[in-house]
XYZ file of N, CA, C and O in Angstrom:
752
model
N -27.427 0.114 31.427
C -26.380 1.098 31.562
C -25.018 0.521 31.198
O -24.152 1.230 30.719
N -24.839 -0.784 31.407
C -23.556 -1.404 31.085
C -23.289 -1.340 29.588
O -22.154 -1.187 29.159
N -24.337 -1.445 28.779
C -24.165 -1.359 27.331
C -23.676 0.017 26.899
O -22.848 0.145 26.012
N -24.184 1.070 27.543
C -23.752 2.433 27.210
C -22.294 2.650 27.616
O -21.526 3.261 26.875
N -21.916 2.137 28.790
C -20.520 2.263 29.217
C -19.601 1.499 28.275
O -18.507 1.964 27.958
N -20.020 0.322 27.846
C -19.227 -0.476 26.922
C -19.066 0.255 25.604
O -17.967 0.295 25.038
N -20.145 0.851 25.105
C -20.074 1.599 23.848
C -19.123 2.789 23.978
O -18.405 3.121 23.028
N -19.089 3.420 25.152
C -18.151 4.519 25.369
C -16.701 4.038 25.296
O -15.839 4.712 24.730
N -16.438 2.869 25.852
C -15.079 2.318 25.786
C -14.686 2.008 24.349
O -13.552 2.236 23.935
N -15.626 1.474 23.577
C -15.322 1.171 22.181
C -15.169 2.460 21.369
O -14.373 2.514 20.438
N -15.920 3.493 21.733
C -15.740 4.794 21.094
C -14.362 5.363 21.396
O -13.713 5.957 20.532
N -13.901 5.145 22.620
C -12.548 5.586 22.982
C -11.497 4.794 22.205
O -10.472 5.350 21.792
N -11.746 3.513 21.967
C -10.819 2.703 21.163
C -10.772 3.230 19.732
O -9.702 3.285 19.116
N -11.937 3.641 19.209
C -11.977 4.219 17.865
C -11.120 5.481 17.808
O -10.301 5.654 16.904
N -11.295 6.375 18.777
C -10.509 7.614 18.804
C -9.028 7.337 19.021
O -8.172 8.016 18.446
N -8.725 6.337 19.829
C -7.323 5.974 20.055
C -6.681 5.471 18.765
O -5.479 5.622 18.568
N -7.453 4.892 17.885
C -6.935 4.467 16.589
C -6.908 5.592 15.574
O -6.056 5.618 14.685
N -7.835 6.526 15.678
C -7.936 7.614 14.704
C -6.688 8.496 14.708
O -6.182 8.857 13.643
N -6.210 8.831 15.872
C -5.037 9.715 15.969
C -3.786 9.097 15.345
O -3.102 9.760 14.562
N -3.435 7.845 15.634
C -2.284 7.250 14.935
C -2.517 7.126 13.426
O -1.571 7.223 12.641
N -3.767 6.929 13.009
C -4.067 6.878 11.587
C -3.749 8.189 10.895
O -3.231 8.203 9.769
N -4.033 9.288 11.574
C -3.698 10.604 11.023
C -2.184 10.737 10.884
O -1.683 11.208 9.864
N -1.468 10.303 11.889
C -0.007 10.388 11.838
C 0.567 9.524 10.712
O 1.524 9.924 10.043
N -0.024 8.369 10.493
C 0.452 7.485 9.421
C 0.180 8.052 8.033
O 0.973 7.874 7.122
N -0.933 8.712 7.867
C -1.324 9.171 6.539
C -0.943 10.588 6.193
O -1.109 11.009 5.052
N -0.437 11.335 7.129
C -0.217 12.761 6.863
C 0.879 13.034 5.851
O 0.900 14.086 5.229
N 1.787 12.127 5.639
C 2.828 12.338 4.632
C 2.287 12.230 3.217
O 2.743 12.906 2.307
N 1.294 11.372 3.023
C 0.677 11.200 1.709
C 1.609 10.600 0.679
O 1.361 10.730 -0.520
N 2.661 9.927 1.121
C 3.639 9.415 0.168
C 3.431 7.958 -0.191
O 3.991 7.488 -1.172
N 2.637 7.226 0.563
C 2.458 5.805 0.265
C 1.510 5.616 -0.920
O 0.648 6.450 -1.200
N 1.693 4.512 -1.607
C 0.829 4.194 -2.747
C -0.618 4.006 -2.283
O -1.550 4.457 -2.953
N -0.799 3.369 -1.132
C -2.151 3.173 -0.601
C -2.803 4.515 -0.302
O -3.971 4.732 -0.636
N -2.061 5.422 0.313
C -2.598 6.748 0.624
C -3.005 7.502 -0.630
O -4.052 8.147 -0.672
N -2.194 7.415 -1.671
C -2.534 8.084 -2.935
C -3.780 7.465 -3.568
O -4.652 8.181 -4.060
N -3.868 6.137 -3.540
C -5.049 5.463 -4.108
C -6.317 5.820 -3.337
O -7.371 6.045 -3.937
N -6.223 5.852 -2.018
C -7.384 6.227 -1.211
C -7.789 7.667 -1.477
O -8.985 7.981 -1.554
N -6.815 8.556 -1.622
C -7.121 9.960 -1.905
C -7.826 10.096 -3.241
O -8.799 10.849 -3.364
N -7.385 9.364 -4.245
C -8.043 9.406 -5.561
C -9.455 8.844 -5.456
O -10.413 9.424 -5.981
N -9.600 7.727 -4.755
C -10.911 7.092 -4.627
C -11.910 8.003 -3.914
O -13.048 8.154 -4.348
N -11.482 8.601 -2.817
C -12.410 9.401 -2.021
C -12.664 10.797 -2.576
O -13.599 11.462 -2.137
N -11.855 11.263 -3.502
C -12.086 12.605 -4.037
C -12.570 12.597 -5.481
O -12.764 13.664 -6.054
N -12.791 11.415 -6.045
C -13.332 11.406 -7.408
C -14.775 11.889 -7.362
O -15.498 11.677 -6.394
N -15.154 12.548 -8.406
C -16.475 13.155 -8.457
C -17.543 12.082 -8.681
O -17.434 11.270 -9.594
N -18.593 12.089 -7.864
C -19.630 11.069 -7.994
C -20.705 11.407 -9.031
O -21.703 10.710 -9.118
N -20.494 12.452 -9.829
C -21.550 12.892 -10.741
C -21.917 11.852 -11.787
O -23.038 11.839 -12.280
N -21.002 10.956 -12.161
C -21.317 9.934 -13.158
C -21.829 8.649 -12.524
O -22.219 7.731 -13.231
N -21.820 8.566 -11.217
C -22.261 7.359 -10.525
C -23.784 7.251 -10.538
O -24.500 8.254 -10.565
N -24.257 6.049 -10.525
C -25.695 5.816 -10.413
C -26.066 5.725 -8.943
O -25.207 5.505 -8.078
N -27.346 5.851 -8.674
C -27.816 5.743 -7.295
C -27.501 4.356 -6.750
O -27.069 4.219 -5.606
N -27.700 3.329 -7.546
C -27.454 1.960 -7.088
C -25.985 1.763 -6.704
O -25.679 1.128 -5.692
N -25.079 2.310 -7.506
C -23.648 2.167 -7.194
C -23.291 2.933 -5.932
O -22.545 2.427 -5.076
N -23.799 4.148 -5.791
C -23.497 4.951 -4.604
C -24.089 4.310 -3.351
O -23.435 4.242 -2.306
N -25.327 3.825 -3.455
C -25.951 3.157 -2.315
C -25.227 1.856 -1.994
O -24.954 1.557 -0.834
N -24.899 1.087 -3.006
C -24.224 -0.189 -2.798
C -22.889 -0.033 -2.098
O -22.542 -0.820 -1.215
N -22.137 0.979 -2.481
C -20.839 1.211 -1.844
C -21.016 1.548 -0.369
O -20.299 1.010 0.491
N -21.958 2.403 -0.058
C -22.173 2.795 1.335
C -22.740 1.650 2.163
O -22.283 1.372 3.262
N -23.731 0.990 1.622
C -24.394 -0.081 2.380
C -23.472 -1.273 2.591
O -23.465 -1.869 3.666
N -22.684 -1.631 1.590
C -21.810 -2.801 1.750
C -20.763 -2.566 2.838
O -20.473 -3.463 3.634
N -20.205 -1.364 2.893
C -19.223 -1.052 3.940
C -19.880 -1.129 5.312
O -19.347 -1.734 6.242
N -21.048 -0.547 5.439
C -21.754 -0.558 6.712
C -22.170 -1.981 7.098
O -22.012 -2.398 8.252
N -22.671 -2.728 6.137
C -23.129 -4.093 6.407
C -21.974 -4.969 6.880
O -22.121 -5.738 7.838
N -20.826 -4.860 6.246
C -19.671 -5.667 6.656
C -19.224 -5.318 8.070
O -18.872 -6.210 8.857
N -19.254 -4.048 8.408
C -18.866 -3.656 9.767
C -19.877 -4.151 10.794
O -19.500 -4.621 11.873
N -21.149 -4.051 10.477
C -22.177 -4.556 11.388
C -22.063 -6.069 11.556
O -22.238 -6.593 12.662
N -21.761 -6.774 10.477
C -21.561 -8.231 10.563
C -20.370 -8.567 11.455
O -20.427 -9.512 12.247
N -19.291 -7.795 11.329
C -18.111 -8.032 12.167
C -18.451 -7.837 13.641
O -18.045 -8.638 14.495
N -19.201 -6.800 13.952
C -19.598 -6.554 15.346
C -20.494 -7.686 15.834
O -20.316 -8.205 16.941
N -21.439 -8.102 15.007
C -22.347 -9.203 15.364
C -21.558 -10.481 15.638
O -21.793 -11.164 16.628
N -20.623 -10.800 14.766
C -19.840 -12.027 14.924
C -18.939 -11.969 16.160
O -18.710 -12.999 16.799
N -18.455 -10.786 16.505
C -17.667 -10.649 17.737
C -18.513 -10.994 18.958
O -18.006 -11.537 19.941
N -19.797 -10.692 18.887
C -20.689 -11.021 19.986
C -20.893 -12.512 20.159
O -21.265 -12.978 21.231
N -20.642 -13.287 19.120
C -20.813 -14.735 19.184
C -19.532 -15.467 19.570
O -19.456 -16.678 19.491
N -18.522 -14.719 19.976
C -17.202 -15.272 20.292
C -16.896 -15.031 21.768
O -17.200 -13.963 22.299
N -16.258 -16.001 22.411
C -15.939 -15.842 23.835
C -14.921 -14.732 24.066
O -14.895 -14.138 25.140
N -14.092 -14.442 23.095
C -13.127 -13.339 23.235
C -13.617 -12.107 22.474
O -12.830 -11.261 22.059
N -14.921 -11.992 22.324
C -15.525 -10.935 21.527
C -15.283 -9.529 22.026
O -15.155 -8.603 21.228
N -15.198 -9.339 23.327
C -14.988 -7.984 23.858
C -13.634 -7.448 23.399
O -13.524 -6.309 22.937
N -12.611 -8.263 23.481
C -11.294 -7.853 23.006
C -11.272 -7.632 21.507
O -10.660 -6.687 21.009
N -11.954 -8.504 20.770
C -12.020 -8.350 19.320
C -12.759 -7.070 18.928
O -12.387 -6.410 17.957
N -13.790 -6.718 19.681
C -14.516 -5.481 19.405
C -13.616 -4.260 19.605
O -13.648 -3.326 18.798
N -12.822 -4.280 20.662
C -11.901 -3.160 20.898
C -10.907 -3.034 19.748
O -10.649 -1.932 19.252
N -10.380 -4.155 19.284
C -9.446 -4.146 18.156
C -10.152 -3.667 16.890
O -9.596 -2.884 16.109
N -11.375 -4.113 16.672
C -12.150 -3.719 15.492
C -12.363 -2.205 15.451
O -12.139 -1.573 14.414
N -12.758 -1.623 16.573
C -12.997 -0.176 16.596
C -11.697 0.611 16.463
O -11.664 1.644 15.798
N -10.634 0.131 17.081
C -9.342 0.816 16.932
C -8.865 0.738 15.483
O -8.378 1.739 14.938
N -9.023 -0.409 14.848
C -8.614 -0.557 13.448
C -9.450 0.335 12.534
O -8.920 0.948 11.594
N -10.727 0.437 12.805
C -11.583 1.326 12.010
C -11.139 2.778 12.183
O -11.115 3.549 11.229
N -10.770 3.155 13.397
C -10.267 4.496 13.640
C -8.974 4.760 12.892
O -8.800 5.827 12.288
N -8.059 3.796 12.909
C -6.794 3.952 12.178
C -7.081 4.155 10.689
O -6.511 5.050 10.048
N -7.969 3.349 10.135
C -8.268 3.448 8.706
C -8.875 4.799 8.350
O -8.454 5.440 7.383
N -9.868 5.248 9.106
C -10.501 6.531 8.785
C -9.541 7.699 8.986
O -9.543 8.651 8.198
N -8.723 7.642 10.023
C -7.726 8.686 10.216
C -6.703 8.699 9.092
O -6.312 9.762 8.597
N -6.288 7.532 8.666
C -5.330 7.410 7.564
C -5.928 7.963 6.268
O -5.259 8.689 5.529
N -7.189 7.625 5.999
C -7.853 8.130 4.792
C -7.937 9.651 4.811
O -7.590 10.312 3.824
N -8.392 10.212 5.914
C -8.547 11.660 6.010
C -7.207 12.366 5.865
O -7.091 13.363 5.134
N -6.178 11.853 6.519
C -4.862 12.490 6.441
C -4.260 12.352 5.050
O -3.622 13.285 4.545
N -4.476 11.220 4.405
C -3.963 11.032 3.043
C -4.640 11.973 2.067
O -3.983 12.579 1.211
N -5.953 12.113 2.192
C -6.688 13.034 1.328
C -6.207 14.459 1.558
O -5.959 15.208 0.606
N -6.041 14.844 2.816
C -5.590 16.204 3.123
C -4.168 16.446 2.623
O -3.868 17.523 2.105
N -3.292 15.459 2.754
C -1.903 15.631 2.326
C -1.787 15.764 0.812
O -0.961 16.516 0.318
N -2.629 15.062 0.086
C -2.512 15.060 -1.373
C -3.370 16.143 -2.022
O -2.939 16.795 -2.970
N -4.575 16.372 -1.501
C -5.506 17.292 -2.148
C -5.788 18.560 -1.355
O -6.608 19.368 -1.780
N -5.195 18.722 -0.199
C -5.365 19.938 0.575
C -6.743 20.082 1.195
O -7.500 19.122 1.331
N -7.079 21.304 1.533
C -8.341 21.596 2.217
C -9.549 21.285 1.346
O -10.567 20.796 1.840
N -9.458 21.560 0.050
C -10.583 21.258 -0.844
C -10.847 19.756 -0.895
O -12.002 19.313 -0.904
N -9.785 18.976 -0.885
C -9.940 17.522 -0.910
C -10.564 16.994 0.361
O -11.447 16.134 0.310
N -10.120 17.516 1.497
C -10.682 17.037 2.761
C -12.140 17.453 2.899
O -12.958 16.707 3.422
N -12.491 18.629 2.381
C -13.886 19.061 2.408
C -14.748 18.141 1.546
O -15.816 17.700 1.981
N -14.282 17.825 0.351
C -15.037 16.915 -0.515
C -15.133 15.526 0.113
O -16.190 14.903 0.087
N -14.055 15.050 0.710
C -14.041 13.752 1.378
C -15.072 13.716 2.497
O -15.854 12.781 2.612
N -15.081 14.748 3.327
C -16.030 14.794 4.442
C -17.476 14.903 3.957
O -18.369 14.273 4.519
N -17.709 15.706 2.930
C -19.068 15.822 2.407
C -19.561 14.493 1.838
O -20.736 14.155 1.968
N -18.674 13.758 1.196
C -19.063 12.487 0.586
C -19.217 11.352 1.591
O -19.973 10.420 1.339
N -18.498 11.410 2.701
C -18.481 10.257 3.607
C -19.009 10.515 5.009
O -19.169 9.560 5.771
N -19.249 11.746 5.383
C -19.591 12.055 6.782
C -20.838 11.319 7.252
O -20.828 10.691 8.312
N -21.913 11.373 6.479
C -23.154 10.743 6.921
C -22.992 9.237 7.057
O -23.364 8.657 8.077
N -22.417 8.606 6.060
C -22.283 7.147 6.124
C -21.292 6.725 7.207
O -21.539 5.761 7.933
N -20.176 7.441 7.361
C -19.202 7.078 8.389
C -19.776 7.251 9.794
O -19.596 6.387 10.653
N -20.459 8.358 10.025
C -20.995 8.614 11.366
C -22.139 7.655 11.727
O -22.181 7.141 12.841
N -23.041 7.431 10.788
C -24.145 6.511 11.103
C -23.626 5.098 11.303
O -24.085 4.399 12.202
N -22.661 4.687 10.491
C -22.097 3.353 10.670
C -21.410 3.243 12.019
O -21.568 2.248 12.726
N -20.646 4.260 12.390
C -19.970 4.238 13.682
C -20.972 4.150 14.822
O -20.837 3.314 15.724
N -22.006 4.978 14.801
C -22.979 4.959 15.895
C -23.787 3.657 15.930
O -24.054 3.125 17.006
N -24.151 3.129 14.766
C -24.859 1.851 14.745
C -23.966 0.727 15.262
O -24.421 -0.144 16.006
N -22.703 0.747 14.883
C -21.772 -0.281 15.360
C -21.545 -0.161 16.864
O -21.472 -1.174 17.568
N -21.442 1.071 17.366
C -21.278 1.255 18.811
C -22.507 0.765 19.565
O -22.390 0.119 20.614
N -23.683 1.062 19.040
C -24.922 0.614 19.677
C -24.983 -0.907 19.688
O -25.282 -1.521 20.720
N -24.675 -1.510 18.575
C -24.703 -2.965 18.476
C -23.598 -3.596 19.323
O -23.783 -4.669 19.901
N -22.458 -2.933 19.430
C -21.327 -3.478 20.187
C -21.646 -3.619 21.672
O -21.150 -4.547 22.322
N -22.457 -2.731 22.209
C -22.845 -2.867 23.611
C -23.568 -4.178 23.863
O -23.303 -4.881 24.845
N -24.437 -4.551 22.945
C -25.179 -5.810 23.074
C -24.302 -7.009 22.720
O -24.430 -8.075 23.327
N -23.411 -6.836 21.758
C -22.494 -7.917 21.393
C -21.546 -8.223 22.547
O -21.250 -9.396 22.824
N -21.075 -7.189 23.210
C -20.175 -7.393 24.353
C -20.884 -8.112 25.487
O -20.284 -8.957 26.167
N -22.149 -7.800 25.683
C -22.920 -8.475 26.732
C -23.013 -9.969 26.454
O -22.807 -10.797 27.327
N -23.313 -10.330 25.192
C -23.406 -11.742 24.839
C -22.036 -12.414 24.925
O -21.926 -13.544 25.423
N -20.989 -11.745 24.454
C -19.642 -12.322 24.527
C -19.243 -12.572 25.984
O -18.626 -13.601 26.296
N -19.601 -11.661 26.868
C -19.305 -11.850 28.288
C -20.080 -13.035 28.851
O -19.550 -13.813 29.664
N -21.319 -13.194 28.428
C -22.121 -14.353 28.845
C -21.469 -15.649 28.370
O -21.375 -16.616 29.120
N -21.032 -15.670 27.129
C -20.393 -16.868 26.582
C -19.074 -17.159 27.291
O -18.737 -18.314 27.546
N -18.324 -16.104 27.610
C -17.066 -16.281 28.346
C -17.345 -16.865 29.726
O -16.634 -17.762 30.185
N -18.383 -16.375 30.387
C -18.764 -16.912 31.686
C -19.196 -18.370 31.592
O -18.850 -19.191 32.448
N -19.933 -18.722 30.546
C -20.358 -20.109 30.359
C -19.150 -21.019 30.117
O -19.106 -22.145 30.600
N -18.163 -20.506 29.388
C -16.967 -21.288 29.125
C -16.203 -21.558 30.431
O -15.600 -22.610 30.585
N -16.277 -20.638 31.348
C -15.570 -20.791 32.623
C -16.401 -21.554 33.645
O -15.997 -21.713 34.789
N -17.575 -22.047 33.248
C -18.388 -22.876 34.125
C -19.428 -22.133 34.926
O -20.119 -22.727 35.757
N -19.575 -20.850 34.699
C -20.592 -20.070 35.392
C -21.959 -20.379 34.784
O -22.094 -20.400 33.560
N -22.960 -20.589 35.614
C -24.293 -20.824 35.046
C -24.838 -19.547 34.394
O -24.714 -18.456 34.953
N -25.372 -19.700 33.206
C -25.895 -18.541 32.480
C -27.300 -18.839 31.991
O -27.506 -19.734 31.179
N -28.233 -18.116 32.512
C -29.615 -18.239 32.043
C -29.947 -17.165 31.027
O -30.918 -17.278 30.309
N -29.132 -16.132 30.970
C -29.409 -14.998 30.101
C -28.848 -15.165 28.691
O -29.128 -14.347 27.832
N -28.049 -16.181 28.448
C -27.396 -16.325 27.150
C -28.387 -16.396 25.990
O -28.218 -15.679 25.002
N -29.432 -17.233 26.056
C -30.379 -17.251 24.922
C -31.084 -15.902 24.722
O -31.279 -15.460 23.592
N -31.408 -15.233 25.814
C -32.061 -13.927 25.717
C -31.105 -12.897 25.118
O -31.492 -12.103 24.257
N -29.860 -12.917 25.563
C -28.867 -11.982 25.037
C -28.616 -12.243 23.550
O -28.458 -11.301 22.767
N -28.599 -13.515 23.143
C -28.404 -13.854 21.725
C -29.584 -13.367 20.892
O -29.398 -12.818 19.794
N -30.782 -13.533 21.396
C -31.980 -13.063 20.688
C -31.971 -11.540 20.568
O -32.259 -10.990 19.500
N -31.630 -10.863 21.643
C -31.568 -9.397 21.617
C -30.534 -8.907 20.609
O -30.777 -7.955 19.876
N -29.386 -9.556 20.589
C -28.347 -9.165 19.637
C -28.826 -9.378 18.209
O -28.623 -8.514 17.353
N -29.481 -10.488 17.933
C -29.971 -10.772 16.573
C -31.017 -9.749 16.139
O -30.982 -9.258 14.996
N -31.920 -9.387 17.033
C -32.957 -8.399 16.701
C -32.326 -7.034 16.472
O -32.661 -6.327 15.510
N -31.394 -6.663 17.310
C -30.723 -5.368 17.146
C -29.837 -5.334 15.900
O -29.707 -4.304 15.266
N -29.261 -6.474 15.552
C -28.486 -6.550 14.322
C -29.397 -6.305 13.116
O -29.056 -5.524 12.220
N -30.566 -6.945 13.104
C -31.511 -6.736 11.999
C -31.957 -5.274 11.937
O -32.041 -4.690 10.847
N -32.219 -4.674 13.086
C -32.617 -3.264 13.112
C -31.478 -2.373 12.629
O -31.705 -1.413 11.874
N -30.255 -2.674 13.021
C -29.105 -1.869 12.598
C -28.887 -1.984 11.093
O -28.574 -0.985 10.431
N -29.081 -3.161 10.528
C -28.939 -3.338 9.078
C -30.015 -2.538 8.347
O -29.732 -1.864 7.343
N -31.244 -2.584 8.854
C -32.326 -1.819 8.225
C -32.046 -0.314 8.302
O -32.206 0.403 7.303
N -31.626 0.167 9.456
C -31.291 1.587 9.591
C -30.107 1.965 8.711
O -30.082 3.044 8.123
N -29.148 1.065 8.604
C -28.004 1.309 7.740
C -28.428 1.454 6.286
O -27.905 2.300 5.561
N -29.383 0.643 5.858
C -29.888 0.748 4.483
C -30.582 2.087 4.262
O -30.379 2.733 3.224
N -31.358 2.519 5.235
C -32.049 3.806 5.107
C -31.038 4.949 5.030
O -31.116 5.808 4.141
N -30.082 4.958 5.955
C -29.083 6.030 5.953
C -28.172 5.951 4.735
O -27.719 6.973 4.219
N -27.897 4.745 4.255
C -27.113 4.591 3.033
C -27.828 5.177 1.833
O -27.209 5.831 0.982
N -29.133 4.955 1.758
C -29.922 5.511 0.653
C -29.976 7.034 0.740
O -29.800 7.730 -0.277
N -30.187 7.561 1.924
C -30.228 9.015 2.099
C -28.868 9.622 1.758
O -28.777 10.637 1.051
N -27.791 9.001 2.249
C -26.449 9.507 1.970
C -26.123 9.474 0.485
O -25.554 10.427 -0.054
N -26.491 8.399 -0.195
C -26.235 8.295 -1.635
C -27.025 9.365 -2.387
O -26.496 10.017 -3.299
N -28.264 9.568 -2.000
C -29.085 10.589 -2.646
C -28.484 11.981 -2.459
O -28.385 12.762 -3.405
N -28.079 12.289 -1.230
C -27.515 13.618 -0.944
C -26.198 13.857 -1.703
O -25.996 14.942 -2.239
N -25.334 12.848 -1.754
C -24.066 13.014 -2.450
C -24.302 13.200 -3.949
O -23.695 14.072 -4.583
N -25.198 12.416 -4.520
C -25.480 12.549 -5.960
C -26.176 13.868 -6.267
O -25.883 14.502 -7.281
N -27.087 14.291 -5.399
C -27.761 15.574 -5.609
C -26.775 16.732 -5.507
O -26.823 17.667 -6.323
N -25.869 16.666 -4.539
C -24.864 17.725 -4.405
C -23.924 17.756 -5.610
O -23.522 18.819 -6.060
N -23.599 16.587 -6.148
C -22.722 16.534 -7.332
C -23.407 17.138 -8.554
O -22.775 17.820 -9.351
N -24.701 16.875 -8.683
C -25.440 17.419 -9.825
C -25.635 18.934 -9.700
O -25.559 19.670 -10.686
N -25.866 19.417 -8.491
C -26.025 20.847 -8.259
C -24.703 21.570 -8.461
O -24.646 22.678 -9.002
N -23.597 20.917 -8.051
C -22.282 21.527 -8.166
C -21.785 21.661 -9.589
O -20.874 22.420 -9.866
N -22.388 20.937 -10.532
C -21.900 21.007 -11.918
C -22.967 21.443 -12.848
O -23.954 21.612 -12.987
């Protein structure tokens, strides 16, 4: 149950970052905001499946690696909170920039292209973060001289869940790439 409560706190950190990200990007005047809007609203009809899958999987894999590595750090719980808040700021900034520059049609295209990959990555990272936080807390306790018998077990559990999250991320990345490319072909 502690893992679920921890994941809820990290989900709250994500939302706490998302709202300021919207405020930062709503003007759409920054060069970064314009570049992100162009990137996220370009039509994927000329993309190959490998390119679409690679883009989705690499983003998800890097985030899962960051969560995994936070679990191996004594200050990992704090780093996880910062990681989720930063991810929220970025996604809020992207959505607001797309909406400011391309309007409702742009935000609809952005959401259709990224919703599956963003949501699955977020949920996989939250699931993994509960286990990463448990291991980080164990390591913090060991650093403070508390005897820890669960550390090797917690490390093994985190490694197994990381492998499962990467595999699920690959499956969802492939499905998301297929759906986006199929929708682009049907739309034209």
